[in-house]
Tab-separated table of N, CA and C in Angstrom:
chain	number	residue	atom	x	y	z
A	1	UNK	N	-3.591	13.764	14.640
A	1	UNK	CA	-3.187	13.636	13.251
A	1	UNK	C	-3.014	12.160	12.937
A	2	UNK	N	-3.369	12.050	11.678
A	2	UNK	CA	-3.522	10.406	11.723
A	2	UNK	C	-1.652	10.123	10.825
A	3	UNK	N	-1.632	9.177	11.484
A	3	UNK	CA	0.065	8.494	11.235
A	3	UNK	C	-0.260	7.124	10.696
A	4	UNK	N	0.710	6.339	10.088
A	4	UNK	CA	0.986	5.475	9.774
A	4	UNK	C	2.141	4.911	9.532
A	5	UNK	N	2.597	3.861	9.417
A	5	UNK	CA	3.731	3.342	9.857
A	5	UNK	C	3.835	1.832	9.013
A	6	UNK	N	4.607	1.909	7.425
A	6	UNK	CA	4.731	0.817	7.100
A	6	UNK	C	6.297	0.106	7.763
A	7	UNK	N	6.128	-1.254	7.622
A	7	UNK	CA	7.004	-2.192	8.457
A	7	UNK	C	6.990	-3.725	7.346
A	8	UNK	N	8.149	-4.466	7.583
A	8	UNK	CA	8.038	-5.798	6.723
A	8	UNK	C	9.172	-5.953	5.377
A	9	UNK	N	9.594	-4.966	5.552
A	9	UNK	CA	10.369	-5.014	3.789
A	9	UNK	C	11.595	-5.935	4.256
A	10	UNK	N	12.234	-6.378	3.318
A	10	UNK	CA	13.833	-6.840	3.552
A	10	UNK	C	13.947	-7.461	1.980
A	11	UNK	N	15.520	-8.145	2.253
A	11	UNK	CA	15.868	-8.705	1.159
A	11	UNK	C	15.178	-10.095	1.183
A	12	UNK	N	14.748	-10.569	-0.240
A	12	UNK	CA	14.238	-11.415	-0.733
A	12	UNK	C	14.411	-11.853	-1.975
A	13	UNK	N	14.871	-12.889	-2.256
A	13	UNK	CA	15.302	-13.536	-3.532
A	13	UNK	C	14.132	-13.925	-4.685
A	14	UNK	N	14.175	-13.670	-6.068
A	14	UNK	CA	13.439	-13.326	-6.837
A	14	UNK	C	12.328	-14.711	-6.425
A	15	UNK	N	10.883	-14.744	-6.873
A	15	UNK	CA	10.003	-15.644	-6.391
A	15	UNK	C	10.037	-15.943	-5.445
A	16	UNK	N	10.448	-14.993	-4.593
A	16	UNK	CA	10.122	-15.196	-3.006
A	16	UNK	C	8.268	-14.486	-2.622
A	17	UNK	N	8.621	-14.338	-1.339
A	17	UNK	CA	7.557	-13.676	-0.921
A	17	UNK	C	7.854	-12.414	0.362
A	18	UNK	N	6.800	-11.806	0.172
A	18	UNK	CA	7.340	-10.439	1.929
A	18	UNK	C	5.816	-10.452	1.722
A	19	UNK	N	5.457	-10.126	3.282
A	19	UNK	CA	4.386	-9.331	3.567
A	19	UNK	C	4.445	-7.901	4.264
A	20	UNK	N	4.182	-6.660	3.537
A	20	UNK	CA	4.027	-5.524	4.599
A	20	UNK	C	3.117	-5.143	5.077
A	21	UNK	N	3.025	-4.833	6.499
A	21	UNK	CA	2.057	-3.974	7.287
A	21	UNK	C	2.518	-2.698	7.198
A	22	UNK	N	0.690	-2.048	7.492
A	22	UNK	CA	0.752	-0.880	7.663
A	22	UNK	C	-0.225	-0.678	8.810
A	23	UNK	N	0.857	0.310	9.691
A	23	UNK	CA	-0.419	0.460	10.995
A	23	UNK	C	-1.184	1.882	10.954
A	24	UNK	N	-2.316	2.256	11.072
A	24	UNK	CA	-2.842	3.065	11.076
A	24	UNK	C	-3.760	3.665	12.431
A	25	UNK	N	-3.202	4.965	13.033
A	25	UNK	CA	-3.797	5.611	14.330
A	25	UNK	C	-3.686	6.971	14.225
A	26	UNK	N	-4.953	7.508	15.175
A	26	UNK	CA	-4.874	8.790	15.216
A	26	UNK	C	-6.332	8.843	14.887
A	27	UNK	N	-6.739	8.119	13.604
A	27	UNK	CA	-8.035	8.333	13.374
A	27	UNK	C	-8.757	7.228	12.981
A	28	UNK	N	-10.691	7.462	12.852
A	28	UNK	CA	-10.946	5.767	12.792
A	28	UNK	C	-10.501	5.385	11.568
A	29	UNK	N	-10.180	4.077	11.896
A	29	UNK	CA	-9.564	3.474	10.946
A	29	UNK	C	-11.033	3.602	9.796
A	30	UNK	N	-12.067	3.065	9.654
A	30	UNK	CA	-13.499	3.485	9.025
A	30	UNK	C	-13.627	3.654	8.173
A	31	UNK	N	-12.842	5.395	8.155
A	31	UNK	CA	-12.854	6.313	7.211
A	31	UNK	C	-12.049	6.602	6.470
A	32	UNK	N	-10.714	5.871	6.559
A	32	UNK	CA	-10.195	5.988	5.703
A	32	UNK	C	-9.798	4.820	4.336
A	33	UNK	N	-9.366	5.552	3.611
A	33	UNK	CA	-9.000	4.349	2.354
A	33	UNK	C	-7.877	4.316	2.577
A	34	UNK	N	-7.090	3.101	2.459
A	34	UNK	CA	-5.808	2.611	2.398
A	34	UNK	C	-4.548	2.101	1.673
A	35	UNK	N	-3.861	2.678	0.750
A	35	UNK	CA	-3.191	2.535	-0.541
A	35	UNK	C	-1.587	2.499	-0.200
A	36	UNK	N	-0.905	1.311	-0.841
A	36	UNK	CA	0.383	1.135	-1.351
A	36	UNK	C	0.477	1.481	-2.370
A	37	UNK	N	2.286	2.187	-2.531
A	37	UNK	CA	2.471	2.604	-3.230
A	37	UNK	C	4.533	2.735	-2.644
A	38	UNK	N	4.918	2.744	-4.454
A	38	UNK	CA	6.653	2.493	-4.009
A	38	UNK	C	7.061	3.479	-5.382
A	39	UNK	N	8.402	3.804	-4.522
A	39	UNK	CA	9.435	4.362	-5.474
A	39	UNK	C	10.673	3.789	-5.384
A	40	UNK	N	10.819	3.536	-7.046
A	40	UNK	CA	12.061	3.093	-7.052
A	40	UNK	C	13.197	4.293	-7.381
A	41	UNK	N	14.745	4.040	-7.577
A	41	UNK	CA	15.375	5.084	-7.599
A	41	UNK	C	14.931	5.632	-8.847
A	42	UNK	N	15.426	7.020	-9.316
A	42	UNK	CA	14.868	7.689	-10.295
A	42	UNK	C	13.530	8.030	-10.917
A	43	UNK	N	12.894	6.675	-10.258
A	43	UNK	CA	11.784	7.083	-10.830
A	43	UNK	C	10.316	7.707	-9.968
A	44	UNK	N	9.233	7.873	-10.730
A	44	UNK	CA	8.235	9.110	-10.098
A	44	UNK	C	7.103	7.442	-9.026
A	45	UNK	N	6.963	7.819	-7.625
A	45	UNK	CA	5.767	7.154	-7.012
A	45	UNK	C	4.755	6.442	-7.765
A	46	UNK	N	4.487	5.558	-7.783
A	46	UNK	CA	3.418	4.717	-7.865
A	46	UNK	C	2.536	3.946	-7.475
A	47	UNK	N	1.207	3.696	-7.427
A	47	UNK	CA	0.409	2.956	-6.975
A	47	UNK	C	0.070	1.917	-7.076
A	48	UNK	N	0.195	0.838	-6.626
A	48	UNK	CA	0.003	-0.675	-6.600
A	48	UNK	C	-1.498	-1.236	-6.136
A	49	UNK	N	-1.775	-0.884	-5.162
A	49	UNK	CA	-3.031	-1.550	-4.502
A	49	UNK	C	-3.718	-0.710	-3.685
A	50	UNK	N	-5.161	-0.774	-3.423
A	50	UNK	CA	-5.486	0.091	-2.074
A	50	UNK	C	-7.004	-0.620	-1.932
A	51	UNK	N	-7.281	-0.620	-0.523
A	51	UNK	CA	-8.378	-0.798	-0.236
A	51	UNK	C	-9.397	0.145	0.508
A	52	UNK	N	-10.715	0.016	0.071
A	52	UNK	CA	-11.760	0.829	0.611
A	52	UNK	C	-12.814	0.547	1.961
A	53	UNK	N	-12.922	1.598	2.451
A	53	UNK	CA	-13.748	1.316	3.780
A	53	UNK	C	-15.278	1.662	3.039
A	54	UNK	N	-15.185	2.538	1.994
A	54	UNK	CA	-16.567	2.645	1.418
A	54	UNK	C	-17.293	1.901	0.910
A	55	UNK	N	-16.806	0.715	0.029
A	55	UNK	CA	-17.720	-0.434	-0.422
A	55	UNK	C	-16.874	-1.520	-0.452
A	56	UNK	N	-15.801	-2.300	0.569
A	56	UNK	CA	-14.567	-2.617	0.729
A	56	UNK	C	-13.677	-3.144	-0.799
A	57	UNK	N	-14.165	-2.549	-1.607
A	57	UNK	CA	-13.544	-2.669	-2.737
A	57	UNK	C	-12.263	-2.788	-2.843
A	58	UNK	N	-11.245	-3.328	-3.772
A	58	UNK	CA	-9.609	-3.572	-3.483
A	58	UNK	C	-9.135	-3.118	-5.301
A	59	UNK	N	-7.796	-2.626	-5.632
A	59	UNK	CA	-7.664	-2.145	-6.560
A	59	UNK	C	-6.536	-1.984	-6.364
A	60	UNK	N	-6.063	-2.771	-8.089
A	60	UNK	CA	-4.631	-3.154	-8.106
A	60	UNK	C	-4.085	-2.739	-9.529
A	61	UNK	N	-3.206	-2.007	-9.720
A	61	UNK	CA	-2.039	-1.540	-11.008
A	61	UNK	C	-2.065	-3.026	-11.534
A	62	UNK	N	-1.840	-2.751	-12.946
A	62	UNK	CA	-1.958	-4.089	-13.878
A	62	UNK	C	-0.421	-4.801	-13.334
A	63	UNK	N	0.783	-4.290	-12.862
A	63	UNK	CA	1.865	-4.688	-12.913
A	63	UNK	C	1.779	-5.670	-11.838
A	64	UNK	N	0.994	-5.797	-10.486
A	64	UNK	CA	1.168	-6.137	-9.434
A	64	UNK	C	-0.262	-7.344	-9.639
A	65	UNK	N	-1.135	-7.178	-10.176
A	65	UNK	CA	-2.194	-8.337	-10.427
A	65	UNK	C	-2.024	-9.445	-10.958
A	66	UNK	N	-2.361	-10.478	-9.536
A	66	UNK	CA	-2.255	-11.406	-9.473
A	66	UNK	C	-1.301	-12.079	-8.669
A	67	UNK	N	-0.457	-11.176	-8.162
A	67	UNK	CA	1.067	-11.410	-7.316
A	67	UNK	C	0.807	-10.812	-5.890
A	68	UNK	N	0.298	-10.168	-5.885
A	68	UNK	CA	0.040	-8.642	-4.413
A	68	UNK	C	-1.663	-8.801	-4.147
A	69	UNK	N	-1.861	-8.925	-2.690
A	69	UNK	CA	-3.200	-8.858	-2.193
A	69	UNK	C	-2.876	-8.033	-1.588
A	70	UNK	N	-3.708	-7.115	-1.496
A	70	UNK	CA	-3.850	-6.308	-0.019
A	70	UNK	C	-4.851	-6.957	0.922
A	71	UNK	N	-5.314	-6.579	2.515
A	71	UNK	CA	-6.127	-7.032	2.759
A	71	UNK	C	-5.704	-6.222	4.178
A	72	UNK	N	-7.695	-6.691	4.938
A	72	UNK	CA	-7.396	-5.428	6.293
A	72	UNK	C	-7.726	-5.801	7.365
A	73	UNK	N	-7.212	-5.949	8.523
A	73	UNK	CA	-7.502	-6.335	9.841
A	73	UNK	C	-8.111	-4.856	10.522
A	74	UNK	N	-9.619	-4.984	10.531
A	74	UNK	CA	-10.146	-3.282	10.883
A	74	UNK	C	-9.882	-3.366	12.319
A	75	UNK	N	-10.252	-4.509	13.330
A	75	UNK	CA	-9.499	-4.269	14.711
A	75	UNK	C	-8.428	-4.096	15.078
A	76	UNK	N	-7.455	-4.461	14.069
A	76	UNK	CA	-5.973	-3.927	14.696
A	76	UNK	C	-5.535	-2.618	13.881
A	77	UNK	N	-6.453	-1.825	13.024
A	77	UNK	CA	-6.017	-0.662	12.132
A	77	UNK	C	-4.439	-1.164	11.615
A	78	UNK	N	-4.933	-2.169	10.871
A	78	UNK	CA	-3.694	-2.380	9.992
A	78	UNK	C	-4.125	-2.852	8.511
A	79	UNK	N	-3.510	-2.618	7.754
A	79	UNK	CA	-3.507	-2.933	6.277
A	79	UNK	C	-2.304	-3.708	5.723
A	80	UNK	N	-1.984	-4.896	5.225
A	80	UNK	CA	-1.025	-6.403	4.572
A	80	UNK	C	-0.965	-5.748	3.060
A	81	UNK	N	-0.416	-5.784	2.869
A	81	UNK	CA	0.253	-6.261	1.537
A	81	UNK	C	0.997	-7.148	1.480
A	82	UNK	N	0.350	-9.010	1.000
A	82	UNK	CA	0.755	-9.966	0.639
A	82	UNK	C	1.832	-9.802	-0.823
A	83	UNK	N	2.845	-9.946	-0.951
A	83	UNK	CA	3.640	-9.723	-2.236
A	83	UNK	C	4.074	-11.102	-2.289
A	84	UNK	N	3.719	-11.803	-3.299
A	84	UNK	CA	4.198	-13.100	-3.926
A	84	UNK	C	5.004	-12.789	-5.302
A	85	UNK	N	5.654	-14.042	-5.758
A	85	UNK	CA	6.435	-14.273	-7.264
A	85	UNK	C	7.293	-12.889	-7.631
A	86	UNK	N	7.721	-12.487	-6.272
A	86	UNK	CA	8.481	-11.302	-6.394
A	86	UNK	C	9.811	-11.200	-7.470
A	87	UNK	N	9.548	-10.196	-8.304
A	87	UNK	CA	10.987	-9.969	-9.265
A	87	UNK	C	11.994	-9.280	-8.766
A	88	UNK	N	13.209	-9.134	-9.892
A	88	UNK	CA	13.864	-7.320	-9.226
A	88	UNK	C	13.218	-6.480	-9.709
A	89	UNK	N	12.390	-6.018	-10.440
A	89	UNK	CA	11.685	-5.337	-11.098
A	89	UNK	C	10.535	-4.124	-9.699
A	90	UNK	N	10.552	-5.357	-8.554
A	90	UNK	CA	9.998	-4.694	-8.113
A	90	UNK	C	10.335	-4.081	-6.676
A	91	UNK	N	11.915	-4.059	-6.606
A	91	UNK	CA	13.003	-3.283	-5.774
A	91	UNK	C	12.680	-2.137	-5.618
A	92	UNK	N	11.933	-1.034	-4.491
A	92	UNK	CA	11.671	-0.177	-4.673
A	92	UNK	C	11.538	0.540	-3.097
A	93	UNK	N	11.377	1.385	-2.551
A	93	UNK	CA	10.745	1.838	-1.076
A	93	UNK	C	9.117	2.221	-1.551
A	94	UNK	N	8.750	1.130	-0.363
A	94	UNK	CA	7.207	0.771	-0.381
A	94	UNK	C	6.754	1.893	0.771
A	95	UNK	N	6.281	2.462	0.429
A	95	UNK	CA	4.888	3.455	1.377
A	95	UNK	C	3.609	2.985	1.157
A	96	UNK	N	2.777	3.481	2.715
A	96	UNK	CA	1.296	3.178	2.670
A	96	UNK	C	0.897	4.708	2.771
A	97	UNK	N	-0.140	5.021	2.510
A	97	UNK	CA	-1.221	5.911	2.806
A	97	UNK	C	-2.307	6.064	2.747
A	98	UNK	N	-3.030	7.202	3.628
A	98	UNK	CA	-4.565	6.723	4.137
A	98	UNK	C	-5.215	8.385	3.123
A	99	UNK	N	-6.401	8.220	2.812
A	99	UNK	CA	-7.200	9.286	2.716
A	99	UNK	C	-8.351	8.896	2.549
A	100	UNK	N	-9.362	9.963	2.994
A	100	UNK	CA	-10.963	9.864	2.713
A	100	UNK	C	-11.230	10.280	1.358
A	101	UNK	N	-11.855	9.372	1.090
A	101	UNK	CA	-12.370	9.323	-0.661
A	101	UNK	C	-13.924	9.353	-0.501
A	102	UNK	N	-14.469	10.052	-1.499
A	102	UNK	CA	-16.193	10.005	-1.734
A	102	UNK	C	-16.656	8.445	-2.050
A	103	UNK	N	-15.581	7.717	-2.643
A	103	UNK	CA	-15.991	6.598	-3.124
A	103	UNK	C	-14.793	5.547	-3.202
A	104	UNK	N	-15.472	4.126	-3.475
A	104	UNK	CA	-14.026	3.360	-4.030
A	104	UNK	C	-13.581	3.289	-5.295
A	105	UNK	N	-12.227	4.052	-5.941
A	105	UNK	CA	-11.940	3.643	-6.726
A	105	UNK	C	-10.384	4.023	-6.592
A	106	UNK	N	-9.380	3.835	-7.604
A	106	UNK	CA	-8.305	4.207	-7.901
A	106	UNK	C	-8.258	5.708	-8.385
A	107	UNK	N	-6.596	5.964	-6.660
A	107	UNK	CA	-6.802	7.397	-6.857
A	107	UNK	C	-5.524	7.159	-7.162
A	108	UNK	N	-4.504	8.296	-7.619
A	108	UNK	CA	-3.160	7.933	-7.883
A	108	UNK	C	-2.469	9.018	-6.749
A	109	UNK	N	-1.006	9.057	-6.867
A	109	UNK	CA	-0.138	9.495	-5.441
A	109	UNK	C	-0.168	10.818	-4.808
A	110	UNK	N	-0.661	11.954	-6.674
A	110	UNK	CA	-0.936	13.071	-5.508
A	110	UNK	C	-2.364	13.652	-4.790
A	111	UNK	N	-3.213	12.391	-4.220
A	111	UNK	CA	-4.745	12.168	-3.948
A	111	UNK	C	-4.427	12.368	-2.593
A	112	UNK	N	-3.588	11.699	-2.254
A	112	UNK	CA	-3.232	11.187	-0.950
A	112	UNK	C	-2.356	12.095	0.071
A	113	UNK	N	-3.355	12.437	1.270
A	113	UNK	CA	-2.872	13.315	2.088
A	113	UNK	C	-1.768	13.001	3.543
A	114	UNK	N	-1.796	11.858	3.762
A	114	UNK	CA	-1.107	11.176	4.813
A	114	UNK	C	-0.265	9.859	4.460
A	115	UNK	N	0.937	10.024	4.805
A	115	UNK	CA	2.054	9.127	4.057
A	115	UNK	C	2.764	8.734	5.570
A	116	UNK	N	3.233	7.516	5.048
A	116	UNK	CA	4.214	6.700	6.588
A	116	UNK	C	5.198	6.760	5.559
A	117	UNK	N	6.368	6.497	6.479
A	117	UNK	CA	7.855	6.381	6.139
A	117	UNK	C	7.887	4.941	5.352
A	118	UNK	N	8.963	4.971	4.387
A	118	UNK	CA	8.545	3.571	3.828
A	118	UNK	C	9.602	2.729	4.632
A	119	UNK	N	9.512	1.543	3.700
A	119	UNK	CA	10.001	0.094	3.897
A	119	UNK	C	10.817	-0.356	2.552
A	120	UNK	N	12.295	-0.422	2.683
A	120	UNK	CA	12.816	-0.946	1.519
A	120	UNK	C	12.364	-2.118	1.272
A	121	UNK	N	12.099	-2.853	0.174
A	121	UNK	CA	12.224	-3.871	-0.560
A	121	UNK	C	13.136	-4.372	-1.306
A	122	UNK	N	13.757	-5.181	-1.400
A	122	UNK	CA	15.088	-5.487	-2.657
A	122	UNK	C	14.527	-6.906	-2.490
A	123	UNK	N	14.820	-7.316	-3.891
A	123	UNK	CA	14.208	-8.373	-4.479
A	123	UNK	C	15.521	-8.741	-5.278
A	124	UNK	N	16.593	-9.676	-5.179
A	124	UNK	CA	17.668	-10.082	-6.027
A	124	UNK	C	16.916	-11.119	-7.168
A	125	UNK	N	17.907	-11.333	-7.933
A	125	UNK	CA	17.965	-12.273	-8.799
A	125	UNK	C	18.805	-13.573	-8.701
């Protein structure tokens, strides 16, 4: 069964920076597509970024463009999320997840069949 395992969150003061990993095993890394995504309290999951093994395409929520790279180390089955010019806005528990897609594009949270435990983020002011 394929697992994943995001790691990296902590406290960080507004215009700071974090990077999270996500490790991915169990299956080839290849085939799957790779997507962040956070919830903050009250509110419903969302998608930020994800990248494709199908045409390595990358795809980012308007809120996070220009601030957040994703990017993928295919020999170590891991996936970064670079987070720069961080607000509080974007205080939330960060999850990764993997699924096989026909293609690259933006899928949203209930696409996605395999979820890692998240990673708090807090971002002060």
């Amino acid at each position: 069964e394929v697992q994943l395992q995001a790691s990296g969150g902590g406290l960080v003061q507004a215009g700071g920076s974090l990077r999270l990993a996500c490790a991915v095993s169990g299956y080839s890394f290849d085939d799957y597509h790779i997507g962040w995504f956070r919830q903050a309290p009250g509110k419903a999951r969302e998608g930020l970024a994800s990248i494709s093994s199908t045409d390595d395409s990358t795809y980012y929520q308007d809120s996070v463009k220009g601030r957040f790279t994703i990017s993928s180390d295919d020999f170590a089955n891991t996936v970064y999320l670079q987070m720069n010019s961080l607000i509080p806005e974007d205080t939330a528990v960060y999850y990764c997840a993997a699924q096989k897609f026909g293609r690259g594009a933006y899928y949203p949270p209930s696409k996605w069949n395999y979820w890692g435990k998240g990673t708090l983020v807090t971002v002060s002011s």
